[in-house]
Short mmCIF file of C-alpha atoms in Angstrom, two decimals:
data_model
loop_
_atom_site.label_atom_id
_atom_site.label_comp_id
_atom_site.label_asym_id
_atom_site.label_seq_id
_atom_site.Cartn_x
_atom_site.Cartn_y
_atom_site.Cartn_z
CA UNK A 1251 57.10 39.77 59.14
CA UNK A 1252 59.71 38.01 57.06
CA UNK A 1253 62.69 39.00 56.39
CA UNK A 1254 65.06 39.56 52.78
CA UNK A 1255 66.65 36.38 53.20
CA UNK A 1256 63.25 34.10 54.30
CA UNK A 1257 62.02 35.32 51.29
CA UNK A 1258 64.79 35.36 49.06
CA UNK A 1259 65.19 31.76 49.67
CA UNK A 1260 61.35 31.29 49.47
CA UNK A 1261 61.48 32.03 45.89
CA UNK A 1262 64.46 29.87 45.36
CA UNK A 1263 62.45 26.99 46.29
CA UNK A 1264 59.93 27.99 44.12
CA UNK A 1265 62.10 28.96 41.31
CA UNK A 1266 63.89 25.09 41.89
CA UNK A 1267 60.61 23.58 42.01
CA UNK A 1268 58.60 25.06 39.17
CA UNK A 1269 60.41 27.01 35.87
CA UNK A 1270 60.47 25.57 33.00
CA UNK A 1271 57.82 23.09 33.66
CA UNK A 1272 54.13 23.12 32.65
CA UNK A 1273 51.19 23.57 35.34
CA UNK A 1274 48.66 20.44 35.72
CA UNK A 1275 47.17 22.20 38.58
CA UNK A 1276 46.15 25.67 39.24
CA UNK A 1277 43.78 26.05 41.86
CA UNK A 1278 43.27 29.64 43.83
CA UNK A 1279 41.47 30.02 46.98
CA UNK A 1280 40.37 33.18 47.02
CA UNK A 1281 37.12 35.06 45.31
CA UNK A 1282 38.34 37.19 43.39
CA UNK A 1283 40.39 34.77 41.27
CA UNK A 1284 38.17 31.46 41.95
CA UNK A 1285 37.64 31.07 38.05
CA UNK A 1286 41.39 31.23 37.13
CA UNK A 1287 43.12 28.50 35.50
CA UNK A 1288 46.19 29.02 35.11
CA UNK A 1289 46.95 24.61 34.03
CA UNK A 1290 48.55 24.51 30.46
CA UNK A 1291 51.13 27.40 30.76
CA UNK A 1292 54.93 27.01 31.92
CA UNK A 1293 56.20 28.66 34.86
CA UNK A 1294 58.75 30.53 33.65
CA UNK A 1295 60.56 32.49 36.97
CA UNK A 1296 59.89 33.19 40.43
CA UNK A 1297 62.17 36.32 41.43
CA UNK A 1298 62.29 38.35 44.68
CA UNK A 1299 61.79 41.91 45.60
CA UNK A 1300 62.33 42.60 48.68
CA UNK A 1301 59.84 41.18 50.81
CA UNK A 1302 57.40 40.40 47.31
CA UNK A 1303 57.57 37.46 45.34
CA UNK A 1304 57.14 37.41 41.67
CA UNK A 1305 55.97 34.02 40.11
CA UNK A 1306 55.98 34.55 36.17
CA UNK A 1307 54.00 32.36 33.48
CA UNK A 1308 53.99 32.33 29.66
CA UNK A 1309 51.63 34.49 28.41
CA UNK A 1310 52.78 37.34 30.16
CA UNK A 1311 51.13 36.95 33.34
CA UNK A 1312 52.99 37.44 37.04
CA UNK A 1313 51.23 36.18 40.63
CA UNK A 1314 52.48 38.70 42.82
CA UNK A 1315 52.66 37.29 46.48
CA UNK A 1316 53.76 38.57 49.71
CA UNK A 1317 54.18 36.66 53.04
CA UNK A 1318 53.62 39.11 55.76
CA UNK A 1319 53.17 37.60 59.05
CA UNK A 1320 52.40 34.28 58.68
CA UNK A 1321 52.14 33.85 55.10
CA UNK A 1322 54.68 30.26 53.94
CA UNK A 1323 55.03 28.72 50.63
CA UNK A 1324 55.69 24.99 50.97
CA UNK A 1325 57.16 22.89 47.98
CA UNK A 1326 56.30 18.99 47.99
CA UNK A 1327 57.38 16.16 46.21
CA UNK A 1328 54.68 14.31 44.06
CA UNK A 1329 52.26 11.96 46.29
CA UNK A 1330 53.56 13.74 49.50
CA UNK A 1331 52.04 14.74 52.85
CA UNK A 1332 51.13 18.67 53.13
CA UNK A 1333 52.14 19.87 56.20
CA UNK A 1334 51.78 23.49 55.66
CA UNK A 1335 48.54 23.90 57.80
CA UNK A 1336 45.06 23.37 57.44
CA UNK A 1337 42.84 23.38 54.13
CA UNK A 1338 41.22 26.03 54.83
CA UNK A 1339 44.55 28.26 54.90
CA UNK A 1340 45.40 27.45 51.23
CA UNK A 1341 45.28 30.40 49.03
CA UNK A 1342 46.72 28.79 45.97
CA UNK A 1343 48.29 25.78 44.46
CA UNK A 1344 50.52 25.74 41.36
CA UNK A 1345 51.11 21.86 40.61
CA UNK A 1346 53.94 20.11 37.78
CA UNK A 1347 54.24 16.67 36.84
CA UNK A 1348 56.83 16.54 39.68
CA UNK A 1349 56.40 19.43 42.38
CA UNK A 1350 53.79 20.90 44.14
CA UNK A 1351 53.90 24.65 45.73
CA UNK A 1352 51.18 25.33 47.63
CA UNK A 1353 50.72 28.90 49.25
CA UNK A 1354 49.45 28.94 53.09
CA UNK A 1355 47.81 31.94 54.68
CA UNK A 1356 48.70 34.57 52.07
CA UNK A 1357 47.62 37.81 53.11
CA UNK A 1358 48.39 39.32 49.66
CA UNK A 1359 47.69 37.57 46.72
CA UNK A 1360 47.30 38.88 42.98
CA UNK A 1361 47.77 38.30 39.38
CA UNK A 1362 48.47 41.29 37.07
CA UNK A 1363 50.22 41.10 33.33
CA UNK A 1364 53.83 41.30 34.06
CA UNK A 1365 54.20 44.39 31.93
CA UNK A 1366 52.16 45.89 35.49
CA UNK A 1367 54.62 44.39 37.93
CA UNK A 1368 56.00 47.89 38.98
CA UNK A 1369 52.66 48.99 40.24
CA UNK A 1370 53.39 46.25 42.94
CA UNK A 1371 57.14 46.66 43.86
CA UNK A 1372 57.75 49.72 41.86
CA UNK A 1373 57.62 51.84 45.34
CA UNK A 1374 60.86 49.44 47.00
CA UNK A 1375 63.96 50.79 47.35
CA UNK A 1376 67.51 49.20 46.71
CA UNK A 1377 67.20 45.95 47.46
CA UNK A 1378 69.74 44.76 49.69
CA UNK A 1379 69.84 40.80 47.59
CA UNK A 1380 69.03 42.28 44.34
CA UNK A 1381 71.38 42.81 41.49
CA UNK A 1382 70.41 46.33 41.67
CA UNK A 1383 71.10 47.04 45.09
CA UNK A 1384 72.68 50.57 45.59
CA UNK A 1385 74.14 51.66 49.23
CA UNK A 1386 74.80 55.36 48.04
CA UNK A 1387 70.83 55.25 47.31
CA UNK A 1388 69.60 53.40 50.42
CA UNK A 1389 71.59 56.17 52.88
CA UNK A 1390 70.34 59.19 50.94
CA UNK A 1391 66.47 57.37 51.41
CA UNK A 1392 67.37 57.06 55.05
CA UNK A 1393 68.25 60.32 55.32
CA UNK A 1394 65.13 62.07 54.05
CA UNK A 1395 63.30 62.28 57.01
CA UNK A 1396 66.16 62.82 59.58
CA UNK A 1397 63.92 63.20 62.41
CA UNK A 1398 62.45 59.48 61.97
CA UNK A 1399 63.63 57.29 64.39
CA UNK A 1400 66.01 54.44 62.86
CA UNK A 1401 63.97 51.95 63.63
CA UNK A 1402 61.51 52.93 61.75
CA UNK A 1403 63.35 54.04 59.00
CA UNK A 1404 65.25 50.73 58.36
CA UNK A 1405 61.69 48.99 58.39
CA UNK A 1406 60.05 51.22 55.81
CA UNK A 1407 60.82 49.35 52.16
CA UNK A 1408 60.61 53.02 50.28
CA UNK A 1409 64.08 53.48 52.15
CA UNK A 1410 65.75 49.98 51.42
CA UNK A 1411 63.97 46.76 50.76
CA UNK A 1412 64.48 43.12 52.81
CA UNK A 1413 64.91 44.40 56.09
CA UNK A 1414 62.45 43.20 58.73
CA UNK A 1415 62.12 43.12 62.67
CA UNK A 1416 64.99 40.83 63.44
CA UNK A 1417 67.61 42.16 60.95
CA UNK A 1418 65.92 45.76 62.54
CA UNK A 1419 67.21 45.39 66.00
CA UNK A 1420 70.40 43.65 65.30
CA UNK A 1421 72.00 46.20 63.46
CA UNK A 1422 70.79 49.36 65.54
CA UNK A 1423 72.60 46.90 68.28
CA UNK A 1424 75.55 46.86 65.79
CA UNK A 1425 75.75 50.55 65.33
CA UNK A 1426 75.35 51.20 69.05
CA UNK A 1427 72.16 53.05 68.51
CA UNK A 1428 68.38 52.56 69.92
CA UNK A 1429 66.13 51.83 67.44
CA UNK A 1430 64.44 55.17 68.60
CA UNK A 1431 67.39 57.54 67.66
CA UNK A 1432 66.42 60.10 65.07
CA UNK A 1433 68.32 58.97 61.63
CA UNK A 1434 69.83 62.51 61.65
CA UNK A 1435 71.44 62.12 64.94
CA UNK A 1436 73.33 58.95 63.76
CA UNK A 1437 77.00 59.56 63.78
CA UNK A 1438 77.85 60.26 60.27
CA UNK A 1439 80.88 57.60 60.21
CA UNK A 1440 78.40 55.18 61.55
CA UNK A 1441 75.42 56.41 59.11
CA UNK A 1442 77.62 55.44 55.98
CA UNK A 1443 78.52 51.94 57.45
CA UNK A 1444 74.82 51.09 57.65
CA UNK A 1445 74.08 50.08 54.00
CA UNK A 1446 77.18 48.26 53.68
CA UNK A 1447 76.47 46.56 56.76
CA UNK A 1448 72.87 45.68 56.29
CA UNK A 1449 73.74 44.39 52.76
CA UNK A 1450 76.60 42.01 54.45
CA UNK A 1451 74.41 40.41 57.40
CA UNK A 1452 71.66 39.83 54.46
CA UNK A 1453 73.75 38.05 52.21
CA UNK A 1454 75.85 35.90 54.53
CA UNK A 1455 72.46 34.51 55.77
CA UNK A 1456 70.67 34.24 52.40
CA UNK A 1457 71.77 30.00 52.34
CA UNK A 1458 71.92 29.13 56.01
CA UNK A 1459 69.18 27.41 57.58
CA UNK A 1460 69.64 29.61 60.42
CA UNK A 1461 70.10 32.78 60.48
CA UNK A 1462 72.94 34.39 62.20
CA UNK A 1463 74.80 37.16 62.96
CA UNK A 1464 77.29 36.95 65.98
CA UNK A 1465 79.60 34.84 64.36
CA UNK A 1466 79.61 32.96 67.68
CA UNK A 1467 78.96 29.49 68.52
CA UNK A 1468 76.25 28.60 70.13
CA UNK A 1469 74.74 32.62 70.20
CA UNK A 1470 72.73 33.37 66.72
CA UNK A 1471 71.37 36.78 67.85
CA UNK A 1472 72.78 39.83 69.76
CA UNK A 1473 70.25 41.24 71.01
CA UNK A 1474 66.44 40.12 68.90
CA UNK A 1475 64.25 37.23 71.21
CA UNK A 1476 67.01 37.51 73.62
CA UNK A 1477 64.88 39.72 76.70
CA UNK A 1478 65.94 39.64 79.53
CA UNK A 1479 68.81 37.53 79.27
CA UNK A 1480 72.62 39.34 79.83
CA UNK A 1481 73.97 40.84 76.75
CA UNK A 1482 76.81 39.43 75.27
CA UNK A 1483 79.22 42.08 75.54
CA UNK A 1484 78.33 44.00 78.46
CA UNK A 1485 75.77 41.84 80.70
CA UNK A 1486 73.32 44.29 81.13
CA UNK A 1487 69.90 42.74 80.61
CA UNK A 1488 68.61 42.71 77.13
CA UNK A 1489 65.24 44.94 76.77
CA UNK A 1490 62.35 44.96 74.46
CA UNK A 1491 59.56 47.33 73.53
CA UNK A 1492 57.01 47.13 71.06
CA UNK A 1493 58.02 49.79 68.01
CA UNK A 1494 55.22 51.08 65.60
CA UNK A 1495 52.17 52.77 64.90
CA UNK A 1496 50.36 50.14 66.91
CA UNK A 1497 49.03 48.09 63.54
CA UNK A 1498 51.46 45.33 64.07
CA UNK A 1499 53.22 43.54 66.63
CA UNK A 1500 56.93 44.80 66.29
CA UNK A 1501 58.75 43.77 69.77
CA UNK A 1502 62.08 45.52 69.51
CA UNK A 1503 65.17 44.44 71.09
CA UNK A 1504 67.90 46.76 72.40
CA UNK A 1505 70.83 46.96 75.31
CA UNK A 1506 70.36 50.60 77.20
CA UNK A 1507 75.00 50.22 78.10
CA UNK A 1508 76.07 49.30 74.49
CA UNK A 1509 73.47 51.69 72.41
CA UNK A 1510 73.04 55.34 73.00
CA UNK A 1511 69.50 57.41 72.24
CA UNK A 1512 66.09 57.25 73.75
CA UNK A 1513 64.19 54.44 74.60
CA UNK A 1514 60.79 53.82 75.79
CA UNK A 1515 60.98 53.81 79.93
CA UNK A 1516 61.10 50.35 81.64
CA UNK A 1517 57.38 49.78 82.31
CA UNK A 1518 56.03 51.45 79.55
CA UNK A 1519 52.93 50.54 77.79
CA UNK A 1520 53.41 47.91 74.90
CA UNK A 1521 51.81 49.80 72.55
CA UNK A 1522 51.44 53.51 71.45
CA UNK A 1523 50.64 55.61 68.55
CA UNK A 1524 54.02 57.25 66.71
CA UNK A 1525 53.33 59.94 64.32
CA UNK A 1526 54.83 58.28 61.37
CA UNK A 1527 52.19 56.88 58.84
CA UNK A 1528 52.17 53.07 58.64
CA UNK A 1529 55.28 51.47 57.31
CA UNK A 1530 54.91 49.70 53.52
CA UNK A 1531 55.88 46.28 53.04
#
């Protein structure tokens, strides 16, 4: 699943590519919009929530996307190559004189008036690259179910919104906690860094290509993709642990020497049922 920044930059592109200019193509892929035409009215914003993406047209209408796993908007010049993927994965295209955004493998796709657009994001939290974004808000959301492990916590968008596996396991690594901790056994000094942090890692990576968050050469990650190789600080081989209520993949990353809490056993199944109710995107 993406995270804050992908998509944050995701509707940059789109934003860069398409407001203020007039659709010659609208084309969606899907049944239940097959007769729309959207050609004729000018793309007016494409704003970020979270992990949803807001494209807004005259007229008062808003396509409400969201990438989940393998969802990808791709922007192309006019008369060039589309290298998104196959035909068949093409859920929309929005076309201009100039730019092309086509929209590959869109698990969630839908248009609503915009006046409606809270019935779609209205359930996010502070979001950690919006101009709304509110730390004291985010901890108290965090807090509300103090038995929840972190992990799980930091994932759920109700809580705070643009936070997604990677970003996940690198700051429980920062805090020196496993993602499985409760949220009410955090230490409290290292409970109130957590917004402040989260909202730092998010927007120092917003405009890089790649993301990181070491701050060392050559090492992008602490701890996420980085099984079993020695962890930076201590050496003690990197672990990882699927997290979840077994509905998506969610490989977790942690050290056992430089964060404290439980942890699945090493050789533990891959996969098993938590009691939480799925986590909203």
């Amino acid at each position: 699943m993406p995270e804050g920044d992908t998509v944050w930059q995701a509707a940059r592109r789109l934003h860069e590519a398409l407001a203020g200019e007039v659709l010659i193509r609208s084309d969606f892929r899907v049944p239940k919009y097959a007769t729309v035409d959207l050609t004729g009215r000018r793309v007016l914003s494409t704003v970020p929530r979270g992990k949803h993406l807001l494209t807004r047209f005259e007229g008062g209408l808003t396509l409400h996307t969201h990438l989940r796993m393998e969802g990808a908007w791709k922007v192309y010049d006019a008369g060039e190559r589309w290298r998104g993927g196959p035909g068949h994965q093409i859920r929309v295209i929005l076309g201009t004189d100039h730019r092309t955004a086509v929209g590959y493998r869109l698990q969630v796709l839908e248009l609503l008036r915009s006046t409606e657009e809270e019935q779609v994001v209205g359930h996010l939290g502070p979001d950690l690259l919006g101009p709304g974004w509110d730390p004291e808000l985010a901890l108290a959301n965090l807090r509300t179910d103090p038995a929840r492990p972190l992990g799980e916590a930091l994932l759920d968008q109700r809580n705070l919104a643009g936070i997604g596996n990677i970003y996940k396991s690198e700051l429980c690594f920062l805090l020196g906690a496993t993602p499985w901790l409760p949220v009410g056994a955090l230490p409290a000094d290292r409970a109130a860094k957590l917004p402040g942090l989260a909202h730092r890692l998010l927007e120092a990576n917003r405009d890089r290509p790649v993301r990181r968050t070491t701050g060392l050469r050559h090492q992008d990650l602490f701890v996420y993709g980085r099984a079993p190789r020695p962890c930076l600080h201590c050496q003690t081989p990197i672990r990882v642990a699927d997290q979840g209520d077994g509905s998506q993949d969610r490989p977790t990353y942690w050290c056992p020497t430089c964060q404290t809490g439980p942890a699945p056993a090493p050789g533990a199944p891959q996969r098993w049922r938590e009691r939480h109710r799925r986590t909203p995107t």
